Coordinates of C-alpha atoms in Angstrom, one line a residue:
M1 CA 83.4 101.0 111.6
D2 CA 86.0 103.1 109.8
L3 CA 87.9 100.5 107.8
S4 CA 90.5 102.9 106.6
R5 CA 92.0 103.0 110.0
A6 CA 93.0 99.4 109.8
F7 CA 94.9 99.7 106.6
F8 CA 97.8 101.8 107.9
A9 CA 97.8 100.6 111.5
S10 CA 100.9 98.4 111.0
H11 CA 104.3 99.8 110.2
T12 CA 107.9 98.9 110.9
S13 CA 107.1 97.8 114.4
C14 CA 104.4 95.4 113.3
S15 CA 105.3 91.9 112.2
L16 CA 104.3 90.7 108.7
L17 CA 102.2 88.0 110.3
V18 CA 100.1 90.5 112.3
R19 CA 99.7 92.6 109.1
R20 CA 98.5 89.5 107.1
V21 CA 96.0 88.5 109.8
M22 CA 94.6 92.1 109.9
L23 CA 94.4 92.4 106.2
C24 CA 92.7 89.0 105.7
G25 CA 89.9 90.2 108.0
I26 CA 89.5 93.3 105.9
G27 CA 89.4 91.3 102.7
V28 CA 86.7 89.0 104.2
L29 CA 84.6 92.1 105.2
L30 CA 84.8 93.5 101.7
S31 CA 84.0 90.3 100.0
C32 CA 81.0 89.6 102.3
S33 CA 79.7 93.1 101.7
G34 CA 79.0 92.2 98.1
Q35 CA 80.9 95.3 96.8
T36 CA 82.2 95.2 93.2
P37 CA 86.0 95.5 93.3
P38 CA 86.9 99.1 92.4
N39 CA 89.1 100.2 89.6
I40 CA 92.5 101.3 90.9
V41 CA 94.6 104.1 89.6
L42 CA 98.1 104.6 91.1
I43 CA 99.8 107.8 89.9
V44 CA 103.4 108.4 91.0
M45 CA 104.6 112.0 90.6
D46 CA 108.3 111.3 90.2
T47 CA 110.6 113.4 92.4
V48 CA 107.8 115.5 94.0
R49 CA 108.5 116.4 97.6
Q50 CA 105.6 116.9 100.0
D51 CA 106.4 120.4 101.2
H52 CA 106.4 121.9 97.7
L53 CA 102.7 121.1 97.2
S54 CA 100.1 123.8 98.1
C55 CA 97.7 121.1 99.2
Y56 CA 100.2 120.4 102.1
G57 CA 100.5 124.1 103.0
Y58 CA 103.2 125.4 100.6
D59 CA 102.7 129.1 100.1
I60 CA 103.0 128.9 96.3
D61 CA 99.9 127.5 94.5
T62 CA 101.7 124.5 92.8
S63 CA 98.9 122.0 93.1
P64 CA 95.4 123.4 92.5
N65 CA 94.0 120.2 91.2
L66 CA 95.4 118.1 94.1
S67 CA 94.0 120.7 96.5
E68 CA 90.6 120.1 95.0
L69 CA 91.1 116.3 95.1
A70 CA 92.1 116.6 98.8
K71 CA 88.6 117.9 99.7
T72 CA 87.1 114.5 98.9
S73 CA 90.1 112.4 99.8
T74 CA 92.3 111.4 102.8
L75 CA 95.6 113.4 102.9
F76 CA 98.5 111.6 104.6
F77 CA 100.9 114.1 106.2
N78 CA 103.6 111.6 107.4
A79 CA 104.1 109.4 104.3
Y80 CA 107.6 108.1 103.6
S81 CA 109.4 106.5 100.7
T82 CA 111.5 103.4 101.2
S83 CA 114.4 104.9 99.3
C84 CA 115.9 108.1 97.8
W85 CA 115.6 107.0 94.2
T86 CA 113.3 105.5 91.6
A87 CA 114.0 101.8 91.3
P88 CA 113.9 100.7 95.0
A89 CA 110.9 102.9 95.7
H90 CA 108.8 101.5 92.9
A91 CA 109.9 98.0 93.7
S92 CA 108.5 98.5 97.2
M93 CA 105.2 99.8 95.8
F94 CA 105.0 96.9 93.4
T95 CA 105.9 94.2 96.0
G96 CA 105.1 95.5 99.4
L97 CA 108.7 94.8 100.4
F98 CA 111.6 96.9 101.7
P99 CA 114.7 97.1 99.5
V100 CA 116.6 94.7 101.7
A101 CA 114.0 92.1 100.7
H102 CA 113.2 92.9 97.1
R103 CA 116.9 93.7 96.4
S104 CA 116.3 96.3 93.7
T105 CA 119.1 98.5 94.7
Q106 CA 122.1 100.4 93.3
E107 CA 124.0 97.2 92.8
N108 CA 121.2 95.6 90.8
P109 CA 118.3 97.9 90.0
D110 CA 116.2 95.3 88.2
L111 CA 113.0 94.0 89.7
Q112 CA 113.6 90.4 90.6
L113 CA 111.5 88.0 88.4
E114 CA 110.6 85.6 91.3
L115 CA 108.8 88.4 93.2
V116 CA 105.0 88.6 92.8
T117 CA 104.0 92.1 91.9
L118 CA 100.8 94.0 92.6
A119 CA 99.9 93.9 88.9
E120 CA 100.4 90.1 88.7
V121 CA 98.1 89.5 91.7
L122 CA 95.4 91.8 90.3
S123 CA 95.7 90.3 86.9
E124 CA 95.2 86.8 88.3
R125 CA 92.0 88.1 90.0
G126 CA 90.5 89.4 86.8
Y127 CA 91.8 93.0 86.6
Q128 CA 92.9 94.5 83.4
T129 CA 96.4 95.9 84.1
F130 CA 97.9 98.9 82.3
G131 CA 101.2 100.7 83.0
I132 CA 102.5 104.0 81.7
T133 CA 106.0 105.2 82.6
E134 CA 108.0 108.3 81.7
N135 CA 111.0 107.2 83.7
G136 CA 113.6 105.1 81.8
V137 CA 114.7 103.3 85.0
L138 CA 111.3 101.5 85.0
H139 CA 112.1 99.7 81.8
R140 CA 110.4 96.5 80.7
R141 CA 113.8 95.0 80.3
S142 CA 114.3 95.6 84.1
N143 CA 111.2 93.6 84.7
F144 CA 109.1 96.6 86.0
G145 CA 106.4 95.6 83.4
Q146 CA 105.7 92.3 85.3
G147 CA 102.0 91.6 85.4
F148 CA 100.9 94.4 83.1
S149 CA 99.0 93.3 80.0
E150 CA 100.0 96.7 78.4
Y151 CA 103.0 98.6 79.4
Y152 CA 103.9 101.9 77.7
E153 CA 107.4 103.4 77.8
T154 CA 106.8 107.0 76.6
W155 CA 110.5 107.8 76.0
A156 CA 110.6 105.1 73.4
M157 CA 107.4 106.1 71.6
E158 CA 107.1 108.4 68.6
E159 CA 103.5 109.6 68.6
E160 CA 102.1 113.0 67.7
T161 CA 100.5 114.4 70.8
T162 CA 99.3 117.8 69.3
G163 CA 100.4 119.6 72.4
D164 CA 98.9 117.0 74.8
N165 CA 101.0 115.1 77.4
L166 CA 101.7 111.7 75.9
S167 CA 100.9 109.9 79.2
H168 CA 97.5 111.7 79.4
M169 CA 96.8 110.8 75.8
L170 CA 97.6 107.1 76.5
F171 CA 95.6 107.2 79.7
R172 CA 92.6 108.5 77.7
R173 CA 93.0 106.0 74.9
I174 CA 93.3 103.0 77.3
L175 CA 90.2 104.0 79.2
R176 CA 88.2 104.4 76.0
D177 CA 89.4 101.3 74.2
R178 CA 89.4 98.8 77.0
N179 CA 86.9 96.1 77.7
G180 CA 84.6 97.9 80.2
R181 CA 83.2 94.8 81.9
S182 CA 86.3 94.1 84.2
P183 CA 87.8 96.4 86.7
F184 CA 91.2 97.9 85.8
F185 CA 94.5 98.7 87.5
M186 CA 96.3 101.7 86.0
F187 CA 99.9 102.7 87.0
V188 CA 101.3 106.0 85.8
N189 CA 104.7 107.5 86.4
L190 CA 105.0 111.2 85.6
I191 CA 108.6 112.4 85.5
E192 CA 108.1 116.1 84.8
A193 CA 109.5 117.3 88.2
H194 CA 112.7 115.4 87.7
A195 CA 115.8 117.4 86.8
P196 CA 116.6 119.0 84.4
Y197 CA 113.9 121.4 85.4
E198 CA 112.5 122.7 82.1
P199 CA 108.9 123.6 82.7
P200 CA 106.7 124.7 79.8
D201 CA 106.5 128.4 79.6
E202 CA 102.8 128.6 80.5
Y203 CA 103.3 127.0 83.9
Y204 CA 106.4 129.0 84.8
A205 CA 104.6 132.2 83.8
R206 CA 101.6 131.3 86.1
L207 CA 103.9 131.2 89.1
S208 CA 106.3 134.0 88.1
G209 CA 103.9 136.7 87.1
G210 CA 104.3 136.2 83.3
S211 CA 108.1 135.8 82.8
A212 CA 109.6 133.0 80.8
P213 CA 111.8 130.2 82.3
L214 CA 115.5 130.9 82.6
A215 CA 118.0 128.6 81.0
S216 CA 120.7 129.2 83.6
C217 CA 119.5 126.6 86.1
S218 CA 117.8 123.9 84.1
G219 CA 120.8 121.5 83.7
E220 CA 121.9 118.5 85.8
T221 CA 125.0 119.4 87.7
W222 CA 124.9 117.2 90.8
S223 CA 128.3 115.6 90.2
D224 CA 130.0 118.9 89.8
H225 CA 128.2 120.1 93.0
F226 CA 129.4 117.3 95.1
L227 CA 132.9 117.3 93.7
G228 CA 133.2 121.0 94.5
R229 CA 133.7 122.0 90.9
I230 CA 130.6 124.3 90.9
I231 CA 129.5 126.3 93.9
H232 CA 125.9 127.4 93.6
S233 CA 124.8 130.7 94.9
E234 CA 121.5 131.2 96.8
E235 CA 120.1 133.0 93.7
E236 CA 120.8 129.9 91.6
F237 CA 119.1 127.7 94.1
D238 CA 116.1 130.1 94.1
C239 CA 116.1 129.8 90.3
M240 CA 116.0 126.0 90.6
R241 CA 113.2 126.1 93.1
A242 CA 111.1 128.3 90.8
H243 CA 111.6 126.0 87.9
Y244 CA 110.9 122.9 90.0
D245 CA 107.7 124.5 91.3
A246 CA 106.6 125.2 87.8
E247 CA 107.3 121.5 86.9
I248 CA 105.1 120.5 89.8
L249 CA 102.3 122.7 88.5
H250 CA 102.6 121.0 85.2
V251 CA 102.3 117.6 86.8
D252 CA 99.3 118.8 88.8
H253 CA 97.7 119.7 85.5
I254 CA 98.3 116.3 84.0
V255 CA 96.8 114.6 87.1
G256 CA 93.8 116.9 87.0
S257 CA 93.3 116.0 83.4
M258 CA 93.3 112.3 84.2
M259 CA 90.8 112.9 87.0
K260 CA 88.5 114.6 84.5
E261 CA 88.9 111.8 82.1
L262 CA 87.6 109.3 84.7
Q263 CA 84.8 111.5 85.6
A264 CA 83.8 112.1 81.9
L265 CA 83.7 108.3 81.3
G266 CA 81.6 107.6 84.4
E267 CA 84.5 105.7 86.2
W268 CA 85.3 108.1 88.9
E269 CA 82.9 106.9 91.6
R270 CA 84.0 103.3 91.3
T271 CA 87.7 104.1 91.2
M272 CA 90.3 104.1 94.0
F273 CA 92.5 107.0 93.0
V274 CA 96.0 107.2 94.6
V275 CA 98.5 109.9 94.1
T276 CA 102.0 109.7 95.6
S277 CA 105.7 110.1 94.8
D278 CA 108.7 107.8 94.8
H279 CA 111.0 110.3 96.5
G280 CA 111.5 114.0 97.0
E281 CA 114.3 116.4 95.9
N282 CA 117.0 118.6 97.5
L283 CA 117.3 122.1 96.1
G284 CA 120.2 123.4 98.3
D285 CA 118.7 122.0 101.4
H286 CA 121.4 120.6 103.8
D287 CA 123.9 121.6 101.0
M288 CA 122.4 118.8 98.9
L289 CA 121.3 118.8 95.3
F290 CA 118.8 116.5 93.7
H291 CA 118.1 113.1 95.3
V292 CA 121.4 111.4 95.8
F293 CA 123.6 110.6 98.8
N294 CA 121.1 111.4 101.6
L295 CA 117.9 110.4 103.4
Y296 CA 116.8 113.8 104.7
E297 CA 113.0 114.3 104.8
T298 CA 113.3 116.6 101.8
N299 CA 114.1 113.5 99.9
T300 CA 112.0 110.8 101.7
K301 CA 108.8 112.5 102.9
I302 CA 106.4 112.3 100.1
P303 CA 102.7 113.1 99.3
L304 CA 100.0 110.5 99.6
I305 CA 96.4 111.2 98.7
I306 CA 93.8 108.5 98.5
H307 CA 90.4 109.1 97.0
Y308 CA 88.0 106.3 97.8
P309 CA 85.2 107.8 100.0
R310 CA 83.7 104.3 100.8
L311 CA 86.7 103.6 103.1
F312 CA 88.9 106.8 103.2
Q313 CA 87.2 109.7 104.9
P314 CA 86.7 112.7 102.5
G315 CA 88.7 115.8 103.6
A316 CA 90.5 113.9 106.4
K317 CA 94.1 114.8 107.3
D318 CA 95.8 111.7 108.6
H319 CA 99.0 112.3 110.6
R320 CA 100.0 108.7 111.3
I321 CA 103.2 107.4 109.8
V322 CA 102.7 105.4 106.6
Q323 CA 105.1 104.1 103.9
L324 CA 105.1 103.1 100.3
V325 CA 105.2 99.4 101.3
D326 CA 101.7 99.9 102.8
L327 CA 100.2 100.5 99.4
Y328 CA 100.6 96.8 98.3
P329 CA 98.5 95.2 101.0
T330 CA 96.1 98.2 101.2
I331 CA 95.2 98.0 97.4
L332 CA 94.9 94.3 97.5
S333 CA 92.6 94.4 100.5
I334 CA 90.4 97.0 98.9
A335 CA 90.2 94.8 95.9
G336 CA 88.9 92.1 98.2
I337 CA 92.0 89.9 97.9
E338 CA 93.3 88.3 101.1

């Protein structure tokens, strides 16, 4: 029986009760099988739209590591966010609820304390829980650290990285220092692809034939764009796309480094490795800029790659519609939690 098919069978048309009955059955099957609960790594590539990843067919090689990962993972082609920006999307991932229910919206972006988060449930069931975020919206003061025994806000840290990405350095340190007897849940938010688009020279050069990034299109100008104070030319949008693609290549490198870390420490085979995004980005599409004021697919259609060969078919391309809210019950079910 291919259990992975059950995980995403219910969507907006399926009642919560039906979903719970279905997932309880999966939880029983997993617990009866005697499998040790896997480690769970959830990586959110902030602001990465699906159609700018080469593993989804983009004609620029922006994601060589993810393309390699896809060979042994299930690649979901119709994955959608629940929002066009960070707070509601992450709240949906953390609670399994839509914004109308979790209420983390523009009016009040905080995560409501009374909600039970993924990290809280996993922690109660013996998981070590770690969070790393590069996005200031996901602040501990806004309650997004609920349930994490350790929660790192990289923008507030002053650590010497010697050229390494700070999130990768923390990821490596956590894995090596933790108590290895219990499974762990690791959440990582990587914000590199978010505006302003300022990729490191080496990643821009790899996609541009050796030239350095341009400074003319790296700033945040969405308010001027929508107020008509700045009219961007197609050449400027092309420049933005080139910088954005280089940022995605940078994120891909970080994700690849984290994969290698798990492999080097012997954790890869017992880890469910999930890569997704909270929302996409507009780069002149529909005369839109960045990820505000719209719900076009450029902004809501996101990547979703799940590596866990026991239940997700390696190399499979799944075209069913799935959503960020599906991650909550799916992860808990795979952890054997009803």
